[in-house]
mmCIF file of C-alpha atoms in Angstrom:
data_model
loop_
_atom_site.group_PDB
_atom_site.id
_atom_site.type_symbol
_atom_site.label_atom_id
_atom_site.label_comp_id
_atom_site.label_asym_id
_atom_site.label_seq_id
_atom_site.Cartn_x
_atom_site.Cartn_y
_atom_site.Cartn_z
ATOM 1 C CA MET A 38 7.947 -116.111 59.865
ATOM 2 C CA PRO A 39 9.533 -113.322 61.915
ATOM 3 C CA ARG A 40 7.001 -111.216 63.781
ATOM 4 C CA ARG A 41 7.306 -107.592 62.713
ATOM 5 C CA SER A 42 5.545 -104.295 63.189
ATOM 6 C CA LYS A 43 5.771 -100.682 62.109
ATOM 7 C CA ILE A 44 4.461 -97.757 64.109
ATOM 8 C CA ILE A 45 4.096 -94.139 63.057
ATOM 9 C CA ARG A 46 2.912 -91.994 65.943
ATOM 10 C CA ASN A 47 2.612 -88.244 65.436
ATOM 11 C CA THR A 48 1.324 -85.806 68.035
ATOM 12 C CA ASN A 49 1.841 -82.096 68.666
ATOM 13 C CA GLU A 50 4.644 -83.100 71.066
ATOM 14 C CA THR A 51 6.464 -85.964 69.325
ATOM 15 C CA LYS A 52 6.898 -87.555 65.932
ATOM 16 C CA ILE A 53 7.899 -91.221 66.125
ATOM 17 C CA LYS A 54 8.729 -93.720 63.412
ATOM 18 C CA LEU A 55 9.520 -97.237 64.593
ATOM 19 C CA ALA A 56 10.131 -100.677 63.049
ATOM 20 C CA LEU A 57 10.457 -103.797 65.221
ATOM 21 C CA THR A 58 11.341 -107.409 64.497
ATOM 22 C CA ILE A 59 10.919 -109.724 67.481
ATOM 23 C CA GLU A 60 13.061 -112.510 65.995
ATOM 24 C CA GLY A 61 15.980 -110.223 65.220
ATOM 25 C CA LYS A 62 19.719 -110.216 65.712
ATOM 26 C CA GLY A 63 20.029 -107.374 68.227
ATOM 27 C CA ARG A 64 20.491 -104.726 65.533
ATOM 28 C CA TYR A 65 19.434 -101.149 66.182
ATOM 29 C CA LYS A 66 19.357 -97.652 64.780
ATOM 30 C CA ILE A 67 17.938 -95.369 67.445
ATOM 31 C CA SER A 68 17.748 -91.597 67.810
ATOM 32 C CA THR A 69 15.600 -89.791 70.399
ATOM 33 C CA GLY A 70 17.744 -86.719 71.078
ATOM 34 C CA ILE A 71 18.560 -88.061 74.577
ATOM 35 C CA ARG A 72 21.798 -90.020 74.355
ATOM 36 C CA PHE A 73 21.498 -91.967 77.633
ATOM 37 C CA PHE A 74 17.958 -92.992 76.673
ATOM 38 C CA ASP A 75 19.219 -94.100 73.240
ATOM 39 C CA HIS A 76 21.834 -96.238 75.018
ATOM 40 C CA MET A 77 19.168 -97.903 77.198
ATOM 41 C CA LEU A 78 17.046 -98.683 74.129
ATOM 42 C CA GLU A 79 20.113 -100.005 72.300
ATOM 43 C CA LEU A 80 20.961 -102.429 75.068
ATOM 44 C CA PHE A 81 17.277 -103.397 75.401
ATOM 45 C CA THR A 82 17.368 -104.323 71.710
ATOM 46 C CA ARG A 83 20.657 -106.225 71.953
ATOM 47 C CA HIS A 84 19.770 -108.166 75.110
ATOM 48 C CA GLY A 85 16.313 -109.017 73.777
ATOM 49 C CA GLY A 86 17.652 -110.178 70.420
ATOM 50 C CA PHE A 87 15.221 -107.835 68.675
ATOM 51 C CA ASP A 88 15.834 -105.548 65.696
ATOM 52 C CA LEU A 89 14.706 -101.971 66.262
ATOM 53 C CA THR A 90 14.788 -98.843 64.156
ATOM 54 C CA LEU A 91 13.430 -95.857 66.045
ATOM 55 C CA GLN A 92 13.457 -92.171 65.193
ATOM 56 C CA CYS A 93 11.828 -89.691 67.567
ATOM 57 C CA SER A 94 11.691 -85.937 67.160
ATOM 58 C CA GLY A 95 10.218 -84.450 70.315
ATOM 59 C CA ASP A 96 9.728 -81.095 72.023
ATOM 60 C CA LEU A 97 12.934 -81.384 74.051
ATOM 61 C CA ASP A 98 12.994 -77.596 74.308
ATOM 62 C CA VAL A 99 10.002 -77.981 76.646
ATOM 63 C CA ASP A 100 10.999 -81.112 78.564
ATOM 64 C CA GLN A 101 12.082 -84.727 78.021
ATOM 65 C CA HIS A 102 8.831 -86.151 79.374
ATOM 66 C CA HIS A 103 6.852 -86.347 76.120
ATOM 67 C CA THR A 104 9.734 -87.984 74.249
ATOM 68 C CA VAL A 105 10.435 -90.672 76.855
ATOM 69 C CA GLU A 106 6.798 -91.526 77.585
ATOM 70 C CA ASP A 107 5.719 -91.511 73.920
ATOM 71 C CA VAL A 108 8.648 -93.723 72.899
ATOM 72 C CA GLY A 109 7.601 -96.164 75.625
ATOM 73 C CA THR A 110 4.021 -96.112 74.345
ATOM 74 C CA ALA A 111 5.066 -96.582 70.691
ATOM 75 C CA LEU A 112 7.435 -99.438 71.592
ATOM 76 C CA GLY A 113 4.673 -101.133 73.584
ATOM 77 C CA GLU A 114 2.284 -100.709 70.647
ATOM 78 C CA ALA A 115 4.905 -102.245 68.352
ATOM 79 C CA PHE A 116 5.164 -105.358 70.525
ATOM 80 C CA GLY A 117 1.382 -105.596 70.779
ATOM 81 C CA GLN A 118 1.038 -105.350 67.010
ATOM 82 C CA ALA A 119 3.847 -107.843 66.308
ATOM 83 C CA LEU A 120 2.424 -110.398 68.761
ATOM 84 C CA GLY A 121 -0.946 -110.352 67.006
ATOM 85 C CA ASP A 122 -3.500 -112.548 68.770
ATOM 86 C CA LYS A 123 -0.748 -113.910 71.084
ATOM 87 C CA ARG A 124 -1.551 -117.542 70.368
ATOM 88 C CA GLY A 125 1.256 -119.919 71.281
ATOM 89 C CA ILE A 126 3.391 -117.408 73.208
ATOM 90 C CA LEU A 127 4.598 -117.923 76.758
ATOM 91 C CA ARG A 128 2.911 -114.585 77.581
ATOM 92 C CA ALA A 129 4.807 -113.864 80.819
ATOM 93 C CA GLY A 130 8.496 -113.671 81.637
ATOM 94 C CA TYR A 131 10.877 -112.459 84.304
ATOM 95 C CA PHE A 132 14.607 -111.972 84.689
ATOM 96 C CA LEU A 133 17.127 -111.026 87.376
ATOM 97 C CA MET A 134 20.038 -109.029 85.950
ATOM 98 C CA PRO A 135 23.271 -108.414 87.847
ATOM 99 C CA MET A 136 25.073 -105.248 86.787
ATOM 100 C CA ASP A 137 28.252 -105.210 88.849
ATOM 101 C CA GLU A 138 27.141 -104.157 92.356
ATOM 102 C CA THR A 139 23.512 -103.737 91.278
ATOM 103 C CA LEU A 140 20.753 -106.320 90.909
ATOM 104 C CA GLY A 141 17.695 -105.509 88.805
ATOM 105 C CA LEU A 142 14.456 -107.453 88.449
ATOM 106 C CA ALA A 143 11.907 -107.262 85.634
ATOM 107 C CA ALA A 144 8.678 -109.164 85.040
ATOM 108 C CA VAL A 145 6.210 -108.708 82.202
ATOM 109 C CA ASP A 146 2.863 -110.269 81.313
ATOM 110 C CA PHE A 147 1.208 -109.535 77.961
ATOM 111 C CA SER A 148 -2.113 -110.011 79.730
ATOM 112 C CA GLY A 149 -4.251 -107.448 77.930
ATOM 113 C CA ARG A 150 -4.367 -105.465 81.180
ATOM 114 C CA THR A 151 -2.316 -102.344 81.762
ATOM 115 C CA LEU A 152 -0.290 -101.759 84.892
ATOM 116 C CA ALA A 153 3.273 -100.662 85.611
ATOM 117 C CA VAL A 154 5.084 -100.770 88.950
ATOM 118 C CA VAL A 155 8.542 -99.173 88.862
ATOM 119 C CA GLN A 156 11.054 -98.877 91.705
ATOM 120 C CA THR A 157 14.419 -97.651 90.447
ATOM 121 C CA LYS A 158 16.012 -96.504 93.741
ATOM 122 C CA VAL A 159 17.724 -93.809 91.653
ATOM 123 C CA ASN A 160 18.544 -90.889 93.943
ATOM 124 C CA VAL A 161 19.830 -88.232 91.540
ATOM 125 C CA ARG A 162 17.926 -85.946 89.182
ATOM 126 C CA MET A 163 19.960 -86.729 86.060
ATOM 127 C CA VAL A 164 21.775 -89.836 84.858
ATOM 128 C CA GLY A 165 23.833 -88.808 81.879
ATOM 129 C CA ASP A 166 21.531 -86.466 79.958
ATOM 130 C CA LEU A 167 18.324 -88.280 81.038
ATOM 131 C CA GLN A 168 15.932 -86.969 83.699
ATOM 132 C CA SER A 169 15.943 -90.080 85.891
ATOM 133 C CA GLU A 170 12.314 -89.786 87.063
ATOM 134 C CA LEU A 171 11.239 -90.403 83.467
ATOM 135 C CA VAL A 172 12.308 -94.063 83.626
ATOM 136 C CA ASP A 173 8.950 -94.614 85.370
ATOM 137 C CA ASP A 174 7.148 -92.894 82.493
ATOM 138 C CA PHE A 175 8.886 -95.046 79.877
ATOM 139 C CA PHE A 176 7.773 -98.297 81.520
ATOM 140 C CA ASP A 177 4.294 -96.901 82.169
ATOM 141 C CA GLY A 178 4.035 -95.932 78.495
ATOM 142 C CA PHE A 179 5.208 -99.379 77.406
ATOM 143 C CA ALA A 180 2.612 -101.069 79.642
ATOM 144 C CA ARG A 181 -0.163 -98.909 78.159
ATOM 145 C CA GLY A 182 0.981 -99.388 74.578
ATOM 146 C CA ALA A 183 1.409 -103.159 74.886
ATOM 147 C CA LYS A 184 -1.567 -103.669 77.228
ATOM 148 C CA ALA A 185 0.775 -105.469 79.591
ATOM 149 C CA ASN A 186 1.689 -105.735 83.238
ATOM 150 C CA VAL A 187 5.224 -104.425 83.745
ATOM 151 C CA HIS A 188 7.113 -104.668 87.036
ATOM 152 C CA VAL A 189 10.711 -103.466 87.327
ATOM 153 C CA LYS A 190 12.635 -103.064 90.537
ATOM 154 C CA THR A 191 16.192 -102.360 91.599
ATOM 155 C CA LEU A 192 16.829 -104.724 94.491
ATOM 156 C CA TYR A 193 20.061 -103.025 95.508
ATOM 157 C CA GLY A 194 22.962 -101.089 94.038
ATOM 158 C CA ARG A 195 25.232 -98.058 94.313
ATOM 159 C CA SER A 196 25.637 -96.609 90.814
ATOM 160 C CA ASN A 197 22.542 -94.847 89.495
ATOM 161 C CA HIS A 198 23.705 -95.607 85.949
ATOM 162 C CA HIS A 199 23.847 -99.319 86.810
ATOM 163 C CA LYS A 200 20.425 -99.229 88.467
ATOM 164 C CA ILE A 201 18.756 -98.020 85.281
ATOM 165 C CA GLU A 202 20.867 -100.196 82.990
ATOM 166 C CA ALA A 203 20.151 -103.350 85.003
ATOM 167 C CA LEU A 204 16.407 -102.664 84.702
ATOM 168 C CA PHE A 205 16.507 -102.213 80.921
ATOM 169 C CA LYS A 206 18.605 -105.361 80.460
ATOM 170 C CA ALA A 207 16.374 -107.409 82.756
ATOM 171 C CA PHE A 208 13.299 -106.036 80.989
ATOM 172 C CA ALA A 209 14.713 -107.007 77.571
ATOM 173 C CA ARG A 210 15.218 -110.600 78.631
ATOM 174 C CA ALA A 211 11.837 -110.800 80.364
ATOM 175 C CA VAL A 212 10.123 -109.503 77.206
ATOM 176 C CA ARG A 213 12.129 -111.904 75.043
ATOM 177 C CA PHE A 214 10.944 -114.854 77.130
ATOM 178 C CA ALA A 215 7.327 -113.661 77.253
ATOM 179 C CA CYS A 216 7.248 -113.283 73.430
ATOM 180 C CA ALA A 217 8.775 -116.729 72.853
ATOM 181 C CA LYS A 218 6.648 -119.340 71.141
ATOM 182 C CA ASP A 219 6.070 -122.603 72.975
ATOM 183 C CA LYS A 220 5.615 -125.775 70.876
ATOM 184 C CA GLN A 221 3.452 -127.296 73.588
ATOM 185 C CA LEU A 222 1.114 -124.296 73.508
ATOM 186 C CA ALA A 223 1.151 -124.340 69.686
ATOM 187 C CA LYS A 224 -1.827 -122.213 68.612
ATOM 188 C CA MET A 225 -3.437 -122.155 72.046
ATOM 189 C CA LEU A 226 -4.295 -118.787 73.559
ATOM 190 C CA PRO A 227 -2.515 -118.625 76.939
ATOM 191 C CA SER A 228 -5.628 -117.546 78.846
ATOM 192 C CA THR A 229 -8.723 -119.236 80.300
ATOM 193 C CA LYS A 230 -10.740 -116.113 79.399
ATOM 194 C CA GLY A 231 -10.418 -116.800 75.690
ATOM 195 C CA LEU A 232 -9.183 -113.226 75.112
ATOM 196 C CA LEU A 233 -5.949 -111.334 75.696
#
């Protein structure tokens, strides 16, 4: 059975409606009002092999912060919900993604503990129409929503566009691996604590 979730998250700052299928075909329909951010979420979906429908209406007249962070939180919550009790999953994954002259690294652990470490090396205020500092807030939101450890780092690169894109692609593949079911683990919980 495909693992699916639906999230509706409404605050005074954002209204988000999201549907996720982990075992998808890379299909997406995404609208946040920030086109570069949409593009990053689209390629996250495609490279992860997920299906994602996401509609966010946020207070972009104030700032992009609430939209980007809340989408990260809602997406993390969607993965947490779809993974259920996490029995039989690999739990952790990592990936190195080359993007032309750039190399990005992502690692994720659906550990039940929340922490994000983000190093983009982006040195401009805007990439496309996205405030580049908010990439940190997206991954922080995802970590909180999914109760996961998230580490993303640009190892080197020139293009700021490529630095962010490499991170989202690497993150997609790390998440895909971490969510994968392992026949050897079967219904075992991948933790000695007995709780994730």
